[in-house]
CSV table of C-alpha atoms in Angstrom, one decimal:
chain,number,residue,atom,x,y,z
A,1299,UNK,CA,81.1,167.3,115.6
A,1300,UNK,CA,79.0,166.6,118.5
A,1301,UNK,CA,76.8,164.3,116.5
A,1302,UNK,CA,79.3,162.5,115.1
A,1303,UNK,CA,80.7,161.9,118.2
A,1304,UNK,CA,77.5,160.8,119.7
A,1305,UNK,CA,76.7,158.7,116.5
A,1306,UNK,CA,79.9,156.6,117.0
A,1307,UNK,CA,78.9,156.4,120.9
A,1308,UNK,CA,75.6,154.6,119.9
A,1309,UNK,CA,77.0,152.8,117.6
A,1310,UNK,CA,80.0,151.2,120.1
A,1311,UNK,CA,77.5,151.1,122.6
A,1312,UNK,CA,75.3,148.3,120.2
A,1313,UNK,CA,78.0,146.5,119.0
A,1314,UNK,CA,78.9,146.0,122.8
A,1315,UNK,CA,75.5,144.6,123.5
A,1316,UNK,CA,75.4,143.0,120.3
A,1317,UNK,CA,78.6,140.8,121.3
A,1318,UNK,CA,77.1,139.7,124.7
A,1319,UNK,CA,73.8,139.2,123.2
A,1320,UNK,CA,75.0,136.6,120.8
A,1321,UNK,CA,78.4,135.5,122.1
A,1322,UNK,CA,79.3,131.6,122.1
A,1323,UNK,CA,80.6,130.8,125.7
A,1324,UNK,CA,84.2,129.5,125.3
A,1325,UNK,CA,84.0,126.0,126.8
A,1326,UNK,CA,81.2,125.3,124.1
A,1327,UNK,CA,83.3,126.5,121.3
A,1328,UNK,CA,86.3,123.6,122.6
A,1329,UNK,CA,83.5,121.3,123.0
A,1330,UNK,CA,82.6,121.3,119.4
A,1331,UNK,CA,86.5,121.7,118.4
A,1332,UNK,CA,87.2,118.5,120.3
A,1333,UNK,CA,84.3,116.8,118.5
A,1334,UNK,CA,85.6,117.3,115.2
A,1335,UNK,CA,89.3,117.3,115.8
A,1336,UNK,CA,89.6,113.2,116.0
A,1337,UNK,CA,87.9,112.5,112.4
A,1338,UNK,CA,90.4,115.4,111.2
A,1339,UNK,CA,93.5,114.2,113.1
A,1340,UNK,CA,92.9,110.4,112.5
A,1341,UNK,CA,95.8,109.0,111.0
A,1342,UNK,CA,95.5,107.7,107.3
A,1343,UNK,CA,96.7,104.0,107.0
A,1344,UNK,CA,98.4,103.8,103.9
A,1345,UNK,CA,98.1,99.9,102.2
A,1346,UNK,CA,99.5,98.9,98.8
A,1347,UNK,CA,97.7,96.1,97.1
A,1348,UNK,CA,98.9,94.6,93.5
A,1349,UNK,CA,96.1,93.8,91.3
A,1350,UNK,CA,97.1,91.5,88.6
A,1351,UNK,CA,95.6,90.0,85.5
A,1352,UNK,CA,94.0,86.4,86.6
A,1353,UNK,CA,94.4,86.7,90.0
A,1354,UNK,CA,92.2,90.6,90.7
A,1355,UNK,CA,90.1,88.0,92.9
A,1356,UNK,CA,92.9,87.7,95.3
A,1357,UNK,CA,93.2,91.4,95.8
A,1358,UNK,CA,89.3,91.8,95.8
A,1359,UNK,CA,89.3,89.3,98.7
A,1360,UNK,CA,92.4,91.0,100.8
A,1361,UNK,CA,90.9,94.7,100.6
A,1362,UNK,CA,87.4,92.8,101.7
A,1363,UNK,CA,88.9,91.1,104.7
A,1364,UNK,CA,90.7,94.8,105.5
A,1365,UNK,CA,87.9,96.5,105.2
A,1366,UNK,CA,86.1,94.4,107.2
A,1367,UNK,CA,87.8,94.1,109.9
A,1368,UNK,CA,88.7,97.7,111.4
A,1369,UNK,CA,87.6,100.8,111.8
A,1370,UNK,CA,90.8,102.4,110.8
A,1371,UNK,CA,91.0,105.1,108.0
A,1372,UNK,CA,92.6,102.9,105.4
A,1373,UNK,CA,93.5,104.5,102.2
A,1374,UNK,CA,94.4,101.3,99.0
A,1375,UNK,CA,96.3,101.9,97.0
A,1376,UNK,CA,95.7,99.7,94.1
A,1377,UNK,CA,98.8,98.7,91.4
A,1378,UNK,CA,98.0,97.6,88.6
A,1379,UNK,CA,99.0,97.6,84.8
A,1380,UNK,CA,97.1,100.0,82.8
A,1381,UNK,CA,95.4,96.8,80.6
A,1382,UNK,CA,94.4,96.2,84.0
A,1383,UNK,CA,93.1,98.6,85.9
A,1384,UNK,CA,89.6,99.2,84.6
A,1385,UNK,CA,88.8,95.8,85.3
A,1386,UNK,CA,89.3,95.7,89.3
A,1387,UNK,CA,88.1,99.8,89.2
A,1388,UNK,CA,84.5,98.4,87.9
A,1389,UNK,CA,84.5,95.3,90.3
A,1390,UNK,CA,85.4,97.9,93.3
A,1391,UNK,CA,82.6,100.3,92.3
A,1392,UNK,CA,80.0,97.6,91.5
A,1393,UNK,CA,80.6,95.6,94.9
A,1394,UNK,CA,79.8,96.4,98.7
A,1395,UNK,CA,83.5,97.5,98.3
A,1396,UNK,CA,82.4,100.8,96.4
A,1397,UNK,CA,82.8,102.7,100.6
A,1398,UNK,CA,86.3,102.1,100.4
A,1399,UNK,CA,88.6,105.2,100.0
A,1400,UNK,CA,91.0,104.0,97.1
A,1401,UNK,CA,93.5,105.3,94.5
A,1402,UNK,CA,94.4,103.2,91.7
A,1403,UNK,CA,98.2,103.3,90.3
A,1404,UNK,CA,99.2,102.5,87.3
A,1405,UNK,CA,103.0,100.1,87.2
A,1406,UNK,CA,105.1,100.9,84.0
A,1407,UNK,CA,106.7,97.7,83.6
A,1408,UNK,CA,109.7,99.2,81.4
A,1409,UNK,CA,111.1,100.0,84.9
A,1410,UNK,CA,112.5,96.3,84.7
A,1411,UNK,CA,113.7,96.5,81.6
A,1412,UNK,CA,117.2,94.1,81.7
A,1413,UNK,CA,117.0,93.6,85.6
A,1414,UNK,CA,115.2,90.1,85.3
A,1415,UNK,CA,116.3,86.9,84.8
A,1416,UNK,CA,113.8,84.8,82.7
A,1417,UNK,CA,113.0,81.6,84.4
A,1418,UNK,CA,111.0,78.9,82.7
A,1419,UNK,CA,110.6,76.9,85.8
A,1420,UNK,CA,107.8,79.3,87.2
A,1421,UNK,CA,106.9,81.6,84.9
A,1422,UNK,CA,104.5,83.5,87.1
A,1423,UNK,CA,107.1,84.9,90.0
A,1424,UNK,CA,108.7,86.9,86.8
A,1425,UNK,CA,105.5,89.3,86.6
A,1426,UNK,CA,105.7,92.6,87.2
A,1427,UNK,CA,103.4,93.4,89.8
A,1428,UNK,CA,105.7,90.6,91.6
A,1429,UNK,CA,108.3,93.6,92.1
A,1430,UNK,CA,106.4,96.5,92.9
A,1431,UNK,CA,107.1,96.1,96.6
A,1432,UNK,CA,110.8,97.4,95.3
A,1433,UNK,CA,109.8,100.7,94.1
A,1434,UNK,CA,106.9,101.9,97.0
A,1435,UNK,CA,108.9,105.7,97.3
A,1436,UNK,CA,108.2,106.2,93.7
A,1437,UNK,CA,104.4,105.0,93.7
A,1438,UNK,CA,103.3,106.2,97.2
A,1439,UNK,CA,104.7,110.0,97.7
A,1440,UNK,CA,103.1,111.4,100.3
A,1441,UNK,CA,102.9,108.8,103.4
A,1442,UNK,CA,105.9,108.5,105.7
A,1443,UNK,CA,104.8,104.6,106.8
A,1444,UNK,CA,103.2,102.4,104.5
A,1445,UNK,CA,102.1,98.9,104.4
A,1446,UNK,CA,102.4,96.6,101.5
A,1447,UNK,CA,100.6,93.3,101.1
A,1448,UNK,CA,100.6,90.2,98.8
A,1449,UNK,CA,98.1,89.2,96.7
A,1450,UNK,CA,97.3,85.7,98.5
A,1451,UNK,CA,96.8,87.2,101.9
A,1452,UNK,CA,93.2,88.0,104.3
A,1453,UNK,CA,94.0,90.0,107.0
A,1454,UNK,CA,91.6,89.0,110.2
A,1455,UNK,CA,92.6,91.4,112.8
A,1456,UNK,CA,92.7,95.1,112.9
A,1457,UNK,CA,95.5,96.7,110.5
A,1458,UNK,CA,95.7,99.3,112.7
A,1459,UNK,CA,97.7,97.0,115.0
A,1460,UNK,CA,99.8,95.8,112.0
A,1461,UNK,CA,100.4,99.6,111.0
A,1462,UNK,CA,101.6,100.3,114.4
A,1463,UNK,CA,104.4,97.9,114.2
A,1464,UNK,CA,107.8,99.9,116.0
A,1465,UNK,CA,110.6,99.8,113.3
A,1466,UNK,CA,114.1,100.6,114.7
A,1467,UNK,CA,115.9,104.0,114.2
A,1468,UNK,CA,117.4,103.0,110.8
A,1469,UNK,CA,115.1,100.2,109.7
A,1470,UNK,CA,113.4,100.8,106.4
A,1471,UNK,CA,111.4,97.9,106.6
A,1472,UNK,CA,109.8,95.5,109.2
A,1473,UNK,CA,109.6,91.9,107.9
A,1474,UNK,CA,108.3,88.5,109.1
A,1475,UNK,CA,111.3,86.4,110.1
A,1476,UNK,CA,111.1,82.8,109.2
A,1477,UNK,CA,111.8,81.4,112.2
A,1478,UNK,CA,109.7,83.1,114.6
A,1479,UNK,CA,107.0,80.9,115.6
A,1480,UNK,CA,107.2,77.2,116.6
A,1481,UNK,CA,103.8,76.1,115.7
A,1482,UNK,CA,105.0,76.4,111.9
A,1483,UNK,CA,108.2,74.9,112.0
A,1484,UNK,CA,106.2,71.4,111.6
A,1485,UNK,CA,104.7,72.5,108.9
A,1486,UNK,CA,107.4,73.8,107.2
A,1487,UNK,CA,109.7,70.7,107.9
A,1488,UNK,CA,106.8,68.4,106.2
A,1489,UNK,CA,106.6,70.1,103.0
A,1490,UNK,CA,110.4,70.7,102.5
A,1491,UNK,CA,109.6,74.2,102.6
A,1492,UNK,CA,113.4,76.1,103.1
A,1493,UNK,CA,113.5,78.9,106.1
A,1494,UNK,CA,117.7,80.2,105.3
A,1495,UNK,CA,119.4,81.7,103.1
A,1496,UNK,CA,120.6,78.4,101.4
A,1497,UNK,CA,117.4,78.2,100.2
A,1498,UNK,CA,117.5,81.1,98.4
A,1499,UNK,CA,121.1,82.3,97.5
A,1500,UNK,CA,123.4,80.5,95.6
A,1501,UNK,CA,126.6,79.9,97.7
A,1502,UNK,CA,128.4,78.4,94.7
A,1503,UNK,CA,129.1,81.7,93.2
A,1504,UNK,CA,131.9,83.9,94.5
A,1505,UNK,CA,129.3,87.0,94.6
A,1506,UNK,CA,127.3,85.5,97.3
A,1507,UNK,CA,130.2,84.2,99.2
A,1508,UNK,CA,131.6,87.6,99.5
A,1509,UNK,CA,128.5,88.5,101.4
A,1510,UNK,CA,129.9,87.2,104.7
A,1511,UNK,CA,126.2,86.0,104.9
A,1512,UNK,CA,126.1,82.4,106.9
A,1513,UNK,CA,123.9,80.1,104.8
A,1514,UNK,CA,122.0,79.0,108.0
A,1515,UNK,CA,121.0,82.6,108.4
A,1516,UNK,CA,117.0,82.4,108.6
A,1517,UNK,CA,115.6,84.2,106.0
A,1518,UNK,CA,112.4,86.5,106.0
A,1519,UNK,CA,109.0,86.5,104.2
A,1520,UNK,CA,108.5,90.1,102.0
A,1521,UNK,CA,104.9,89.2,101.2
A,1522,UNK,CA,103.9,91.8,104.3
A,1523,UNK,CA,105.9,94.9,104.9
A,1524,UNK,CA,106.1,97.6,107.1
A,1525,UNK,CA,108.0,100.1,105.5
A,1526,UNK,CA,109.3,103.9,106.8
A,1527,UNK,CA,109.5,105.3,103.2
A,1528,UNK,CA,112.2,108.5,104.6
A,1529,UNK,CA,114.8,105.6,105.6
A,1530,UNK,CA,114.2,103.4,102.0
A,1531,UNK,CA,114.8,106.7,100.1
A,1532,UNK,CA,118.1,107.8,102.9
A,1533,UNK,CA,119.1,104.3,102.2
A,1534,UNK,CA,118.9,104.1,98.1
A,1535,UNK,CA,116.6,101.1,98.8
A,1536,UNK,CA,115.3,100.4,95.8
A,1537,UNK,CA,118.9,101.5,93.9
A,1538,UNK,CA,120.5,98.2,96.2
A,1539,UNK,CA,117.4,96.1,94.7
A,1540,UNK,CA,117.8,97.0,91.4
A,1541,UNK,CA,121.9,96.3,91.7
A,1542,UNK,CA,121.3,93.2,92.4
A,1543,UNK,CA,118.5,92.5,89.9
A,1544,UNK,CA,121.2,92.9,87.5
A,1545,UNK,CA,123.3,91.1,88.9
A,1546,UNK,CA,121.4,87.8,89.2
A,1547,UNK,CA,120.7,88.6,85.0
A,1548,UNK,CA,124.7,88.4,84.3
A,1549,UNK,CA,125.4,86.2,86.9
A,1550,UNK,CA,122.5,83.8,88.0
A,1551,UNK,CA,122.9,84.3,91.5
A,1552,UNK,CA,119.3,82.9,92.5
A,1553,UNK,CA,116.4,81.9,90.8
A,1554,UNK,CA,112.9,80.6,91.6
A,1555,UNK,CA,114.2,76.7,91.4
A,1556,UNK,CA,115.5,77.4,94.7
A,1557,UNK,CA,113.4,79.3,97.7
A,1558,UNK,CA,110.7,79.9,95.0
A,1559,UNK,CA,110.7,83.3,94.4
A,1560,UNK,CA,112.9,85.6,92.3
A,1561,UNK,CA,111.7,88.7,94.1
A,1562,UNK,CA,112.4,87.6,97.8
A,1563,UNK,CA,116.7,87.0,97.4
A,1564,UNK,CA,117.3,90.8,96.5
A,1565,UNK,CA,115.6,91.7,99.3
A,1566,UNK,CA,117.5,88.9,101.8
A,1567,UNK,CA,120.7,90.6,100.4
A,1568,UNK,CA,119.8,94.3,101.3
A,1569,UNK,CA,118.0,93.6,104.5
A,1570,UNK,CA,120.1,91.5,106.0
A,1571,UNK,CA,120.5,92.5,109.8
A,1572,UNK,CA,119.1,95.5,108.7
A,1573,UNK,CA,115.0,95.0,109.4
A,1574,UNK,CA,112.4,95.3,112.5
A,1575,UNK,CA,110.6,92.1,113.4
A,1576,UNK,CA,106.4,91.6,112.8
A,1577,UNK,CA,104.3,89.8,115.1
A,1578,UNK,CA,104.5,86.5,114.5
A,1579,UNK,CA,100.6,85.7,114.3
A,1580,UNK,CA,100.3,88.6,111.7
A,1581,UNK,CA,101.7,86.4,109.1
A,1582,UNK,CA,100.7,82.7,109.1
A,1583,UNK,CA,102.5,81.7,106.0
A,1584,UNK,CA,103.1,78.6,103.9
A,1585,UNK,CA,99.5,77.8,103.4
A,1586,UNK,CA,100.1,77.6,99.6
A,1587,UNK,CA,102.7,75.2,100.0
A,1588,UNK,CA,101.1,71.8,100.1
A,1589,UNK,CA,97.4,70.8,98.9
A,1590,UNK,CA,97.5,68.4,101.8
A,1591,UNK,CA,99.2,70.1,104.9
A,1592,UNK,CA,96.8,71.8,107.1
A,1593,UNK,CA,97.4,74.0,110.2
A,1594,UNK,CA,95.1,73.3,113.5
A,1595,UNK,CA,91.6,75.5,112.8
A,1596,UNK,CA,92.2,76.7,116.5
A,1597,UNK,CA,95.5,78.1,115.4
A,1598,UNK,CA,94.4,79.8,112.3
A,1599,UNK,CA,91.2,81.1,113.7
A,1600,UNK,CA,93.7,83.0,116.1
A,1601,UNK,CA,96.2,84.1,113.8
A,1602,UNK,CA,95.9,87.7,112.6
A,1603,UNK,CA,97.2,87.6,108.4
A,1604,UNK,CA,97.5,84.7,106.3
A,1605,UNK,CA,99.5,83.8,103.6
A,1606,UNK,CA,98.9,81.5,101.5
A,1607,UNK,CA,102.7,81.6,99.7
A,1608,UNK,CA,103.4,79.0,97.2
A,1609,UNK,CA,101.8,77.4,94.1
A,1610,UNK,CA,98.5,76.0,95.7
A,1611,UNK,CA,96.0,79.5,96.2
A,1612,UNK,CA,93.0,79.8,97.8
A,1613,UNK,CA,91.3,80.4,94.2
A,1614,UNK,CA,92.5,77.1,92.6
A,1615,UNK,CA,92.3,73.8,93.2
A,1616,UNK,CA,93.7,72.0,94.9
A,1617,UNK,CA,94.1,74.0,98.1
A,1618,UNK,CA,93.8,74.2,101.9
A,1619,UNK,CA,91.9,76.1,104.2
A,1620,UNK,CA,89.9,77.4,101.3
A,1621,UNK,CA,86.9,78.4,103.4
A,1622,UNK,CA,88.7,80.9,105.3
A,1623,UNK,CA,89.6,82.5,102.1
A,1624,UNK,CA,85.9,82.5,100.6
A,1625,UNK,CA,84.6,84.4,103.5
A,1626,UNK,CA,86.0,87.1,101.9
A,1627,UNK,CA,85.8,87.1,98.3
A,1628,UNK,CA,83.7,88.9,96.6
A,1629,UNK,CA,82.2,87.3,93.3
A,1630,UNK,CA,83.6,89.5,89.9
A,1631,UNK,CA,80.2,91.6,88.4
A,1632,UNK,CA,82.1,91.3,85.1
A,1633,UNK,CA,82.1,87.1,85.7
A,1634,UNK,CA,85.2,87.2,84.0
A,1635,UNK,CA,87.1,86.2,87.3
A,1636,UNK,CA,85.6,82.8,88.6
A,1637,UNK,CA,87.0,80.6,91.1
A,1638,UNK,CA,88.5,77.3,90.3
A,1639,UNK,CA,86.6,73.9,92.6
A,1640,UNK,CA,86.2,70.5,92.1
A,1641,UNK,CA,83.4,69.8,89.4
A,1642,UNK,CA,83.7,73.7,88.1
């Protein structure tokens, strides 16, 4: 008995020494915590990006100018249709773009099914990746706030300030209001570009008119949205979008003849008065309006987003303020995409 007892003596007698021998002092062990803990506790920045057939230079060129521009840890997500998606995958991992941190989603265009209108007068608004923007819950499931971009965008300042945008208690959704910044108003003005909700809704029809919605009301831009994805779902978002969806098919309530865009008027309907307010200089818009109008280089060189909303893109021709653009396209390894200048 005695040697056991003097056996377990030595041995808590070692491990005592042992520990003090080979103990890390405490304010080390925080010091290496703290080092680690801001890579672990950054924030993802969620960004949703539509890739669509003819245009996957567009989105090549917006995740470029993101990318470029911040240190934030952005995670694209990348819609596309599955015919398309192996295309813009190949481009991303053949390019300098290969560092990004990306998931591709596939859009299942049967989701439309009977909830648009055909319109002849511009075929191209009637596309599905056009109306993914209504369905973000059911493609991005694990972010509460997400951002969601346009194709014919290049973002030039830090997302991370666009990402921090403060949406109301109640706001789903942070938009750009259209009348928000003077130094457009010319612009828009000169290319009879419409900023109300005349230029959108149809007040001839009863169904509008019941809205109680003046037709002077200034409308907002839904190519860049900051969206809190735990008030869309609360608020049956994208059930509202899809209500009226069908009710523009049975009713013709709006269509692309009239503010250009058969994806924006649902969204005037179930927003209205109900949506935070972006800085003005992160969306420049109306760039694709005219091939001839041109904003002030000073101004754009300043301005955080741009837009180039409307028929003439940065990838055609004709077009304005293509330069900007180029900085941050990055050619197709495929060559299938190619870019579209005078002489080509």
């Amino acid at each position: 008995v005695n040697q056991i007892l003097l056996l377990l003596l030595v041995l808590t007698v070692c491990a005592i020494v042992y520990n003090k021998v080979h103990q890390v002092p405490s304010a080390l062990k925080n010091e290496t915590v703290d080092l680690e803990s801001p890579e672990e506790m950054e924030e993802e920045i969620p960004v949703v990006v539509c890739a669509a057939a003819g245009r996957m230079g567009a989105a090549v060129a917006l995740i470029s100018s993101i990318y470029s521009n911040t240190e934030a840890n952005v995670l694209f997500y990348i819609v596309g249709l599955k015919t398309t998606i192996p295309h813009i995958r190949k481009w991303i991992e053949n390019s300098k773009l290969k560092e990004i941190k990306f998931k591709m989603v596939e859009f299942n265009p049967m989701v439309l099914k009977g909830k648009i209108r055909q319109d002849a007068s511009r075929p191209e608004l009637l596309q599905p990746l056009n109306f993914v923007r209504f369905y973000l819950p059911l493609l991005i499931q694990k972010h509460e706030k997400v951002i969601y971009l346009d194709d014919d965008i290049i973002v030039q300042g830090d997302i991370q300030e666009l990402y921090e945008t403060k949406l109301a208690p109640g706001h789903a959704a942070a938009f750009s209001d259209d009348c928000d910044l003077p130094s457009t108003h010319e612009v828009v003005r000169s290319v009879g570009m419409q900023n109300t909700y005349m230029g959108f809704l149809d007040y001839r029809k009863q169904a509008i008119r019941d809205l109680g919605i003046s037709p002077s009301t200034c409308s907002f831009n839904p190519g860049v949205i900051v969206a809190n994805m735990t008030e869309w779902k609360h608020q049956k978002i994208t059930k509202q979008l899809e209500k009226w969806m069908q009710r523009n098919v049975e009713e013709n309530l709006y269509s692309s003849t009239l503010g250009g865009g058969v994806a924006t008027s649902p969204m005037l309907i179930v927003f209205h008065r109900k949506y935070s307010t972006i800085n003005p200089m992160w969306h420049i818009r109306h760039l694709g309006w005219s091939p001839d109008t041109r904003y002030s280089e000073h101004f754009l060189q300043e301005a955080k987003l741009l837009h180039w909303n409307g028929r003439y893109k940065p990838w055609d021709y004709p077009s304005v303020h293509t330069d900007l653009w180029e900085n941050w396209f990055i050619p197709d390894p495929s060559g299938k995409f190619k870019l579209t200048r005078p002489g080509s």
